[in-house]
């Protein structure tokens, strides 16, 4: 996969900004999306000096997705449905990567659609596949390009799209696992609530997961 563009919807936030830095590589175009174009541009000014390679731009979420091959949804769950609804019609031919964890403060919950991922897919319909990833990664570690990353469980119903997302995860330095269909997303999303509890208990910002016992991966 060469010369591709990734739009990060909510890219001004903790996870999106950290992911942008990890994605920096020759031939990768990163578009930071925000509800406010000026905020996106300011975020790019802050991030740009730390970018290893690649190009970075900032604009509105809706503009950001236009030229992208991959669209990362990195907004809080409360904003996801409206955001995805607003982007609908612009997503054909793209792959949507959903990082969203439904949390009530720090408590995970299962939304009516079964998961945040399935809710996004219901709204988007057949226009684009939605693949879940990066839920269990620490944004702090993601933003430090020298920090080791935990494993990433990737789930979704479109095998080809899932494979491409796994390639991106590998490129940012994490081990990606095919964690099954979209119906598994609620477990992966909810696991983040457990990691938050672990981080609180053990006073860390680096909690993540490691899969063991899978040979030959
Ligand atoms: N932080 C982590 O370590 C981590 C790890 C795994 C998964 N996640 C998931 O990743 C997503 C983003 O997390 P985060 O910590 O980066 O969140 P965040 O910093 O609180 O928010 C990310 C961005 O979303 C936009 N936003 C906020 N409220 C919104 C709303 N109601 N509607 C639309 N956009 C809104 C804001 O951008 P603008 O104001 O510029 O529009 C904000 O900068 C969440 O769903 C979270 O569960 C986070």
PDB file of C-alpha atoms and ligand atoms in Angstrom:
ATOM      1  CA  UNK A   1       0.000   0.000   0.000  1.00  0.00           C
ATOM      2  CA  UNK A   2       1.758   3.159  -1.132  1.00  0.00           C
ATOM      3  CA  UNK A   3       0.741   6.799  -1.431  1.00  0.00           C
ATOM      4  CA  UNK A   4      -2.460   6.726   0.525  1.00  0.00           C
ATOM      5  CA  UNK A   5      -4.330   9.401   2.469  1.00  0.00           C
ATOM      6  CA  UNK A   6      -5.819   9.057   5.940  1.00  0.00           C
ATOM      7  CA  UNK A   7      -8.413  11.509   7.240  1.00  0.00           C
ATOM      8  CA  UNK A   8      -8.739  11.615  11.009  1.00  0.00           C
ATOM      9  CA  UNK A   9     -12.181  12.835  12.032  1.00  0.00           C
ATOM     10  CA  UNK A  10     -11.657  14.407  15.455  1.00  0.00           C
ATOM     11  CA  UNK A  11      -7.944  14.476  14.687  1.00  0.00           C
ATOM     12  CA  UNK A  12      -7.430  17.432  17.047  1.00  0.00           C
ATOM     13  CA  UNK A  13      -8.020  15.111  20.028  1.00  0.00           C
ATOM     14  CA  UNK A  14      -5.788  12.809  22.050  1.00  0.00           C
ATOM     15  CA  UNK A  15      -6.071   9.670  19.966  1.00  0.00           C
ATOM     16  CA  UNK A  16      -6.308  11.323  16.564  1.00  0.00           C
ATOM     17  CA  UNK A  17      -3.265  13.570  17.072  1.00  0.00           C
ATOM     18  CA  UNK A  18      -1.212  10.681  18.408  1.00  0.00           C
ATOM     19  CA  UNK A  19      -2.203   8.488  15.471  1.00  0.00           C
ATOM     20  CA  UNK A  20      -1.261  11.249  13.039  1.00  0.00           C
ATOM     21  CA  UNK A  21       2.297  11.281  14.395  1.00  0.00           C
ATOM     22  CA  UNK A  22       2.583   7.501  14.127  1.00  0.00           C
ATOM     23  CA  UNK A  23       1.287   7.510  10.569  1.00  0.00           C
ATOM     24  CA  UNK A  24       3.973   9.909   9.345  1.00  0.00           C
ATOM     25  CA  UNK A  25       5.873   8.162   6.559  1.00  0.00           C
ATOM     26  CA  UNK A  26       6.880   8.914   2.984  1.00  0.00           C
ATOM     27  CA  UNK A  27       3.867   8.796   0.703  1.00  0.00           C
ATOM     28  CA  UNK A  28       1.309   9.052   3.520  1.00  0.00           C
ATOM     29  CA  UNK A  29      -0.974  12.084   3.506  1.00  0.00           C
ATOM     30  CA  UNK A  30      -2.627  12.835   6.837  1.00  0.00           C
ATOM     31  CA  UNK A  31      -5.633  15.111   6.981  1.00  0.00           C
ATOM     32  CA  UNK A  32      -6.611  16.299  10.445  1.00  0.00           C
ATOM     33  CA  UNK A  33     -10.341  16.896  10.628  1.00  0.00           C
ATOM     34  CA  UNK A  34     -12.200  19.078  13.102  1.00  0.00           C
ATOM     35  CA  UNK A  35     -15.621  20.675  13.435  1.00  0.00           C
ATOM     36  CA  UNK A  36     -13.641  23.922  13.171  1.00  0.00           C
ATOM     37  CA  UNK A  37     -11.171  24.306  10.276  1.00  0.00           C
ATOM     38  CA  UNK A  38      -9.060  26.822  12.223  1.00  0.00           C
ATOM     39  CA  UNK A  39      -8.694  24.398  15.119  1.00  0.00           C
ATOM     40  CA  UNK A  40      -7.552  21.707  12.671  1.00  0.00           C
ATOM     41  CA  UNK A  41      -4.957  24.042  11.159  1.00  0.00           C
ATOM     42  CA  UNK A  42      -3.661  24.956  14.628  1.00  0.00           C
ATOM     43  CA  UNK A  43      -3.380  21.271  15.510  1.00  0.00           C
ATOM     44  CA  UNK A  44      -1.336  20.704  12.347  1.00  0.00           C
ATOM     45  CA  UNK A  45       0.992  23.595  13.279  1.00  0.00           C
ATOM     46  CA  UNK A  46       1.602  21.908  16.622  1.00  0.00           C
ATOM     47  CA  UNK A  47       2.021  18.404  15.221  1.00  0.00           C
ATOM     48  CA  UNK A  48       4.005  19.175  12.070  1.00  0.00           C
ATOM     49  CA  UNK A  49       7.415  19.722  13.762  1.00  0.00           C
ATOM     50  CA  UNK A  50       7.138  16.253  15.301  1.00  0.00           C
ATOM     51  CA  UNK A  51       6.160  14.492  12.079  1.00  0.00           C
ATOM     52  CA  UNK A  52       8.907  12.156  10.788  1.00  0.00           C
ATOM     53  CA  UNK A  53       7.750  12.241   7.159  1.00  0.00           C
ATOM     54  CA  UNK A  54       4.642  12.470   5.038  1.00  0.00           C
ATOM     55  CA  UNK A  55       2.364  15.451   4.531  1.00  0.00           C
ATOM     56  CA  UNK A  56      -0.168  16.833   6.998  1.00  0.00           C
ATOM     57  CA  UNK A  57      -3.108  19.178   6.442  1.00  0.00           C
ATOM     58  CA  UNK A  58      -5.958  20.447   8.586  1.00  0.00           C
ATOM     59  CA  UNK A  59      -9.536  21.240   7.599  1.00  0.00           C
ATOM     60  CA  UNK A  60     -13.139  20.502   8.502  1.00  0.00           C
ATOM     61  CA  UNK A  61     -14.127  16.878   9.027  1.00  0.00           C
ATOM     62  CA  UNK A  62     -16.307  16.953   5.935  1.00  0.00           C
ATOM     63  CA  UNK A  63     -13.526  18.353   3.718  1.00  0.00           C
ATOM     64  CA  UNK A  64     -10.965  16.036   5.293  1.00  0.00           C
ATOM     65  CA  UNK A  65     -12.624  12.835   4.123  1.00  0.00           C
ATOM     66  CA  UNK A  66     -12.957  13.927   0.489  1.00  0.00           C
ATOM     67  CA  UNK A  67      -9.503  12.850  -0.737  1.00  0.00           C
ATOM     68  CA  UNK A  68      -8.888  10.149   1.839  1.00  0.00           C
ATOM     69  CA  UNK A  69      -8.610   6.407   1.267  1.00  0.00           C
ATOM     70  CA  UNK A  70      -9.085   5.728   4.986  1.00  0.00           C
ATOM     71  CA  UNK A  71     -11.337   7.663   7.350  1.00  0.00           C
ATOM     72  CA  UNK A  72     -10.563   7.248  11.064  1.00  0.00           C
ATOM     73  CA  UNK A  73     -13.417   8.127  13.408  1.00  0.00           C
ATOM     74  CA  UNK A  74     -11.749   9.467  16.571  1.00  0.00           C
ATOM     75  CA  UNK A  75     -14.518  11.407  18.320  1.00  0.00           C
ATOM     76  CA  UNK A  76     -16.226  10.633  21.639  1.00  0.00           C
ATOM     77  CA  UNK A  77     -19.156   8.207  21.365  1.00  0.00           C
ATOM     78  CA  UNK A  78     -21.670  10.993  22.102  1.00  0.00           C
ATOM     79  CA  UNK A  79     -20.659  12.718  18.876  1.00  0.00           C
ATOM     80  CA  UNK A  80     -20.262   9.687  16.653  1.00  0.00           C
ATOM     81  CA  UNK A  81     -23.780   9.198  15.266  1.00  0.00           C
ATOM     82  CA  UNK A  82     -24.222  12.814  14.202  1.00  0.00           C
ATOM     83  CA  UNK A  83     -20.685  12.970  12.810  1.00  0.00           C
ATOM     84  CA  UNK A  84     -21.087   9.821  10.740  1.00  0.00           C
ATOM     85  CA  UNK A  85     -24.485  11.016   9.524  1.00  0.00           C
ATOM     86  CA  UNK A  86     -22.844  14.273   8.387  1.00  0.00           C
ATOM     87  CA  UNK A  87     -20.124  12.378   6.502  1.00  0.00           C
ATOM     88  CA  UNK A  88     -22.535   9.999   4.811  1.00  0.00           C
ATOM     89  CA  UNK A  89     -22.513  10.483   1.063  1.00  0.00           C
ATOM     90  CA  UNK A  90     -18.765  11.268   1.084  1.00  0.00           C
ATOM     91  CA  UNK A  91     -17.515   7.816   2.022  1.00  0.00           C
ATOM     92  CA  UNK A  92     -17.934   5.718  -1.113  1.00  0.00           C
ATOM     93  CA  UNK A  93     -14.767   3.802  -2.029  1.00  0.00           C
ATOM     94  CA  UNK A  94     -13.157   4.476   1.362  1.00  0.00           C
ATOM     95  CA  UNK A  95     -12.551   2.353   4.428  1.00  0.00           C
ATOM     96  CA  UNK A  96     -13.817   3.703   7.749  1.00  0.00           C
ATOM     97  CA  UNK A  97     -11.736   2.840  10.832  1.00  0.00           C
ATOM     98  CA  UNK A  98     -13.752   3.157  14.023  1.00  0.00           C
ATOM     99  CA  UNK A  99     -11.819   3.718  17.275  1.00  0.00           C
ATOM    100  CA  UNK A 100     -14.848   4.803  19.314  1.00  0.00           C
ATOM    101  CA  UNK A 101     -15.528   3.386  22.779  1.00  0.00           C
ATOM    102  CA  UNK A 102     -19.003   3.953  24.265  1.00  0.00           C
ATOM    103  CA  UNK A 103     -18.265   5.259  27.751  1.00  0.00           C
ATOM    104  CA  UNK A 104     -20.431   6.810  30.398  1.00  0.00           C
ATOM    105  CA  UNK A 105     -17.659   8.839  32.047  1.00  0.00           C
ATOM    106  CA  UNK A 106     -15.257   5.894  32.443  1.00  0.00           C
ATOM    107  CA  UNK A 107     -17.868   3.118  32.478  1.00  0.00           C
ATOM    108  CA  UNK A 108     -18.241   1.190  29.204  1.00  0.00           C
ATOM    109  CA  UNK A 109     -21.730   0.361  27.954  1.00  0.00           C
ATOM    110  CA  UNK A 110     -23.240  -1.477  25.006  1.00  0.00           C
ATOM    111  CA  UNK A 111     -25.234   0.850  22.730  1.00  0.00           C
ATOM    112  CA  UNK A 112     -28.541  -0.295  21.198  1.00  0.00           C
ATOM    113  CA  UNK A 113     -26.924  -1.240  17.847  1.00  0.00           C
ATOM    114  CA  UNK A 114     -24.644  -3.715  19.673  1.00  0.00           C
ATOM    115  CA  UNK A 115     -21.481  -1.602  19.529  1.00  0.00           C
ATOM    116  CA  UNK A 116     -20.242   1.789  18.360  1.00  0.00           C
ATOM    117  CA  UNK A 117     -18.894   0.081  15.242  1.00  0.00           C
ATOM    118  CA  UNK A 118     -22.229  -1.500  14.333  1.00  0.00           C
ATOM    119  CA  UNK A 119     -24.013   1.791  14.968  1.00  0.00           C
ATOM    120  CA  UNK A 120     -21.638   3.560  12.560  1.00  0.00           C
ATOM    121  CA  UNK A 121     -22.083   0.805   9.972  1.00  0.00           C
ATOM    122  CA  UNK A 122     -25.883   1.014  10.279  1.00  0.00           C
ATOM    123  CA  UNK A 123     -25.762   4.740   9.554  1.00  0.00           C
ATOM    124  CA  UNK A 124     -23.262   4.424   6.690  1.00  0.00           C
ATOM    125  CA  UNK A 125     -24.977   1.371   5.207  1.00  0.00           C
ATOM    126  CA  UNK A 126     -23.380  -0.150   2.094  1.00  0.00           C
ATOM    127  CA  UNK A 127     -21.502   3.026   1.222  1.00  0.00           C
ATOM    128  CA  UNK A 128     -18.282   1.949   2.993  1.00  0.00           C
ATOM    129  CA  UNK A 129     -17.084  -0.848   5.278  1.00  0.00           C
ATOM    130  CA  UNK A 130     -16.472   0.046   8.923  1.00  0.00           C
ATOM    131  CA  UNK A 131     -13.564  -1.700  10.620  1.00  0.00           C
ATOM    132  CA  UNK A 132     -12.869  -1.447  14.362  1.00  0.00           C
ATOM    133  CA  UNK A 133      -9.296  -0.891  15.564  1.00  0.00           C
ATOM    134  CA  UNK A 134      -7.064   0.890  18.107  1.00  0.00           C
ATOM    135  CA  UNK A 135      -9.620   0.776  20.950  1.00  0.00           C
ATOM    136  CA  UNK A 136      -7.175  -0.708  23.446  1.00  0.00           C
ATOM    137  CA  UNK A 137      -4.126   1.403  22.599  1.00  0.00           C
ATOM    138  CA  UNK A 138      -2.885   4.128  24.920  1.00  0.00           C
ATOM    139  CA  UNK A 139      -2.961   7.497  23.147  1.00  0.00           C
ATOM    140  CA  UNK A 140       0.042   8.521  25.261  1.00  0.00           C
ATOM    141  CA  UNK A 141       2.130   5.672  23.862  1.00  0.00           C
ATOM    142  CA  UNK A 142       0.755   6.139  20.373  1.00  0.00           C
ATOM    143  CA  UNK A 143       1.940   9.742  20.386  1.00  0.00           C
ATOM    144  CA  UNK A 144       5.475   8.752  21.432  1.00  0.00           C
ATOM    145  CA  UNK A 145       6.902   7.187  18.305  1.00  0.00           C
ATOM    146  CA  UNK A 146       9.603   5.432  20.310  1.00  0.00           C
ATOM    147  CA  UNK A 147       7.219   3.815  22.800  1.00  0.00           C
ATOM    148  CA  UNK A 148       6.336   0.136  22.356  1.00  0.00           C
ATOM    149  CA  UNK A 149       2.658  -0.393  21.561  1.00  0.00           C
ATOM    150  CA  UNK A 150       0.202  -2.994  22.782  1.00  0.00           C
ATOM    151  CA  UNK A 151      -1.567  -5.340  20.385  1.00  0.00           C
ATOM    152  CA  UNK A 152      -4.462  -4.169  18.244  1.00  0.00           C
ATOM    153  CA  UNK A 153      -7.599  -6.231  17.779  1.00  0.00           C
ATOM    154  CA  UNK A 154      -9.142  -5.492  14.395  1.00  0.00           C
ATOM    155  CA  UNK A 155     -12.723  -6.524  13.722  1.00  0.00           C
ATOM    156  CA  UNK A 156     -15.298  -6.103  10.993  1.00  0.00           C
ATOM    157  CA  UNK A 157     -17.327  -7.919   8.401  1.00  0.00           C
ATOM    158  CA  UNK A 158     -15.386  -6.966   5.245  1.00  0.00           C
ATOM    159  CA  UNK A 159     -12.309  -9.215   5.015  1.00  0.00           C
ATOM    160  CA  UNK A 160     -10.485  -7.158   2.381  1.00  0.00           C
ATOM    161  CA  UNK A 161     -10.958  -3.888   4.265  1.00  0.00           C
ATOM    162  CA  UNK A 162      -9.931  -5.567   7.516  1.00  0.00           C
ATOM    163  CA  UNK A 163      -6.707  -6.778   5.887  1.00  0.00           C
ATOM    164  CA  UNK A 164      -5.870  -3.255   4.706  1.00  0.00           C
ATOM    165  CA  UNK A 165      -6.496  -1.825   8.169  1.00  0.00           C
ATOM    166  CA  UNK A 166      -4.244  -4.514   9.661  1.00  0.00           C
ATOM    167  CA  UNK A 167      -1.510  -3.405   7.250  1.00  0.00           C
ATOM    168  CA  UNK A 168      -1.839   0.166   8.502  1.00  0.00           C
ATOM    169  CA  UNK A 169      -1.674  -0.990  12.118  1.00  0.00           C
ATOM    170  CA  UNK A 170       1.490  -2.934  11.325  1.00  0.00           C
ATOM    171  CA  UNK A 171       2.995   0.166   9.698  1.00  0.00           C
ATOM    172  CA  UNK A 172       2.516   2.209  12.878  1.00  0.00           C
ATOM    173  CA  UNK A 173       4.479  -0.369  14.837  1.00  0.00           C
ATOM    174  CA  UNK A 174       1.801  -2.467  16.530  1.00  0.00           C
ATOM    175  CA  UNK A 175       0.878  -6.119  16.160  1.00  0.00           C
ATOM    176  CA  UNK A 176      -2.529  -6.430  14.497  1.00  0.00           C
ATOM    177  CA  UNK A 177      -4.833  -9.398  15.021  1.00  0.00           C
ATOM    178  CA  UNK A 178      -7.910 -10.294  13.025  1.00  0.00           C
ATOM    179  CA  UNK A 179     -10.362 -10.426  15.918  1.00  0.00           C
ATOM    180  CA  UNK A 180     -13.359 -11.578  13.928  1.00  0.00           C
ATOM    181  CA  UNK A 181     -16.610  -9.990  12.790  1.00  0.00           C
ATOM    182  CA  UNK A 182     -18.241  -6.687  13.703  1.00  0.00           C
ATOM    183  CA  UNK A 183     -20.357  -8.563  16.258  1.00  0.00           C
ATOM    184  CA  UNK A 184     -17.184  -8.918  18.384  1.00  0.00           C
ATOM    185  CA  UNK A 185     -16.737  -5.150  18.577  1.00  0.00           C
ATOM    186  CA  UNK A 186     -18.659  -4.700  21.841  1.00  0.00           C
ATOM    187  CA  UNK A 187     -16.125  -6.895  23.658  1.00  0.00           C
ATOM    188  CA  UNK A 188     -13.136  -5.012  22.233  1.00  0.00           C
ATOM    189  CA  UNK A 189     -14.734  -1.620  22.884  1.00  0.00           C
ATOM    190  CA  UNK A 190     -15.724  -2.645  26.419  1.00  0.00           C
ATOM    191  CA  UNK A 191     -12.240  -3.920  27.183  1.00  0.00           C
ATOM    192  CA  UNK A 192     -11.086  -0.297  27.100  1.00  0.00           C
ATOM    193  CA  UNK A 193     -13.210   0.282  30.211  1.00  0.00           C
ATOM    194  CA  UNK A 194     -11.201  -2.453  31.937  1.00  0.00           C
ATOM    195  CA  UNK A 195      -7.928  -0.869  30.790  1.00  0.00           C
ATOM    196  CA  UNK A 196      -9.084   2.508  32.146  1.00  0.00           C
ATOM    197  CA  UNK A 197      -9.830   0.840  35.509  1.00  0.00           C
ATOM    198  CA  UNK A 198      -6.372  -0.798  35.460  1.00  0.00           C
ATOM    199  CA  UNK A 199      -4.696   2.502  34.637  1.00  0.00           C
ATOM    200  CA  UNK A 200      -6.506   4.145  37.550  1.00  0.00           C
ATOM    201  CA  UNK A 201      -5.755   1.367  39.993  1.00  0.00           C
ATOM    202  CA  UNK A 202      -2.089   1.079  39.068  1.00  0.00           C
ATOM    203  CA  UNK A 203      -1.532   4.775  38.318  1.00  0.00           C
ATOM    204  CA  UNK A 204      -0.488   4.327  34.705  1.00  0.00           C
ATOM    205  CA  UNK A 205      -1.238   5.916  31.339  1.00  0.00           C
ATOM    206  CA  UNK A 206       0.167   3.018  29.365  1.00  0.00           C
ATOM    207  CA  UNK A 207      -2.276   0.144  29.925  1.00  0.00           C
ATOM    208  CA  UNK A 208      -2.917  -1.920  26.808  1.00  0.00           C
ATOM    209  CA  UNK A 209      -3.307  -5.577  25.835  1.00  0.00           C
ATOM    210  CA  UNK A 210      -1.040  -8.386  24.643  1.00  0.00           C
ATOM    211  CA  UNK A 211      -2.313 -11.534  22.978  1.00  0.00           C
ATOM    212  CA  UNK A 212      -0.414 -14.698  23.851  1.00  0.00           C
ATOM    213  CA  UNK A 213      -0.503 -18.236  22.541  1.00  0.00           C
ATOM    214  CA  UNK A 214      -1.114 -17.431  18.880  1.00  0.00           C
ATOM    215  CA  UNK A 215       1.800 -19.075  17.097  1.00  0.00           C
ATOM    216  CA  UNK A 216       3.227 -18.056  13.752  1.00  0.00           C
ATOM    217  CA  UNK A 217       1.661 -14.616  13.622  1.00  0.00           C
TER     218      UNK A 217
HETATM  219  N1  LIG B   1      -7.572   8.603  24.249  1.00  0.00           N
HETATM  220  C1  LIG B   1      -7.314   7.315  24.201  1.00  0.00           C
HETATM  221  O1  LIG B   1      -6.332   6.832  24.789  1.00  0.00           O
HETATM  222  C2  LIG B   1      -8.203   6.396  23.398  1.00  0.00           C
HETATM  223  C3  LIG B   1      -7.816   5.075  23.225  1.00  0.00           C
HETATM  224  C4  LIG B   1      -8.624   4.239  22.468  1.00  0.00           C
HETATM  225  C5  LIG B   1      -9.812   4.706  21.928  1.00  0.00           C
HETATM  226  N2  LIG B   1     -10.193   5.992  22.146  1.00  0.00           N
HETATM  227  C6  LIG B   1     -11.437   6.456  21.535  1.00  0.00           C
HETATM  228  O2  LIG B   1     -11.085   7.377  20.549  1.00  0.00           O
HETATM  229  C7  LIG B   1     -12.084   8.413  20.476  1.00  0.00           C
HETATM  230  C8  LIG B   1     -11.384   9.749  20.647  1.00  0.00           C
HETATM  231  O3  LIG B   1     -10.779   9.774  21.931  1.00  0.00           O
HETATM  232  P1  LIG B   1      -9.978  11.050  22.409  1.00  0.00           P
HETATM  233  O4  LIG B   1      -9.436  10.753  23.736  1.00  0.00           O
HETATM  234  O5  LIG B   1      -9.064  11.504  21.340  1.00  0.00           O
HETATM  235  O6  LIG B   1     -11.187  12.084  22.543  1.00  0.00           O
HETATM  236  P2  LIG B   1     -11.185  13.661  22.700  1.00  0.00           P
HETATM  237  O7  LIG B   1      -9.780  14.173  22.701  1.00  0.00           O
HETATM  238  O8  LIG B   1     -12.057  13.989  23.853  1.00  0.00           O
HETATM  239  O9  LIG B   1     -11.981  14.140  21.388  1.00  0.00           O
HETATM  240  C9  LIG B   1     -11.452  13.988  20.100  1.00  0.00           C
HETATM  241  C10 LIG B   1     -11.982  15.093  19.220  1.00  0.00           C
HETATM  242  O10 LIG B   1     -13.359  14.848  18.925  1.00  0.00           O
HETATM  243  C11 LIG B   1     -14.003  16.084  18.654  1.00  0.00           C
HETATM  244  N3  LIG B   1     -15.274  16.099  19.392  1.00  0.00           N
HETATM  245  C12 LIG B   1     -15.467  16.225  20.720  1.00  0.00           C
HETATM  246  N4  LIG B   1     -16.769  16.143  21.016  1.00  0.00           N
HETATM  247  C13 LIG B   1     -17.418  15.971  19.847  1.00  0.00           C
HETATM  248  C14 LIG B   1     -18.778  15.841  19.475  1.00  0.00           C
HETATM  249  N5  LIG B   1     -19.752  15.859  20.400  1.00  0.00           N
HETATM  250  N6  LIG B   1     -19.073  15.682  18.162  1.00  0.00           N
HETATM  251  C15 LIG B   1     -18.101  15.662  17.230  1.00  0.00           C
HETATM  252  N7  LIG B   1     -16.796  15.802  17.513  1.00  0.00           N
HETATM  253  C16 LIG B   1     -16.467  15.939  18.802  1.00  0.00           C
HETATM  254  C17 LIG B   1     -13.078  17.204  19.105  1.00  0.00           C
HETATM  255  O11 LIG B   1     -12.518  17.784  17.935  1.00  0.00           O
HETATM  256  P3  LIG B   1     -12.986  19.219  17.356  1.00  0.00           P
HETATM  257  O12 LIG B   1     -13.420  20.066  18.525  1.00  0.00           O
HETATM  258  O13 LIG B   1     -11.716  19.688  16.737  1.00  0.00           O
HETATM  259  O14 LIG B   1     -14.063  18.938  16.372  1.00  0.00           O
HETATM  260  C18 LIG B   1     -11.966  16.476  19.865  1.00  0.00           C
HETATM  261  O15 LIG B   1     -10.695  17.081  19.705  1.00  0.00           O
HETATM  262  C19 LIG B   1     -13.084   8.141  21.585  1.00  0.00           C
HETATM  263  O16 LIG B   1     -14.245   7.546  21.074  1.00  0.00           O
HETATM  264  C20 LIG B   1     -12.340   7.190  22.507  1.00  0.00           C
HETATM  265  O17 LIG B   1     -13.222   6.316  23.169  1.00  0.00           O
HETATM  266  C21 LIG B   1      -9.405   6.852  22.856  1.00  0.00           C
END
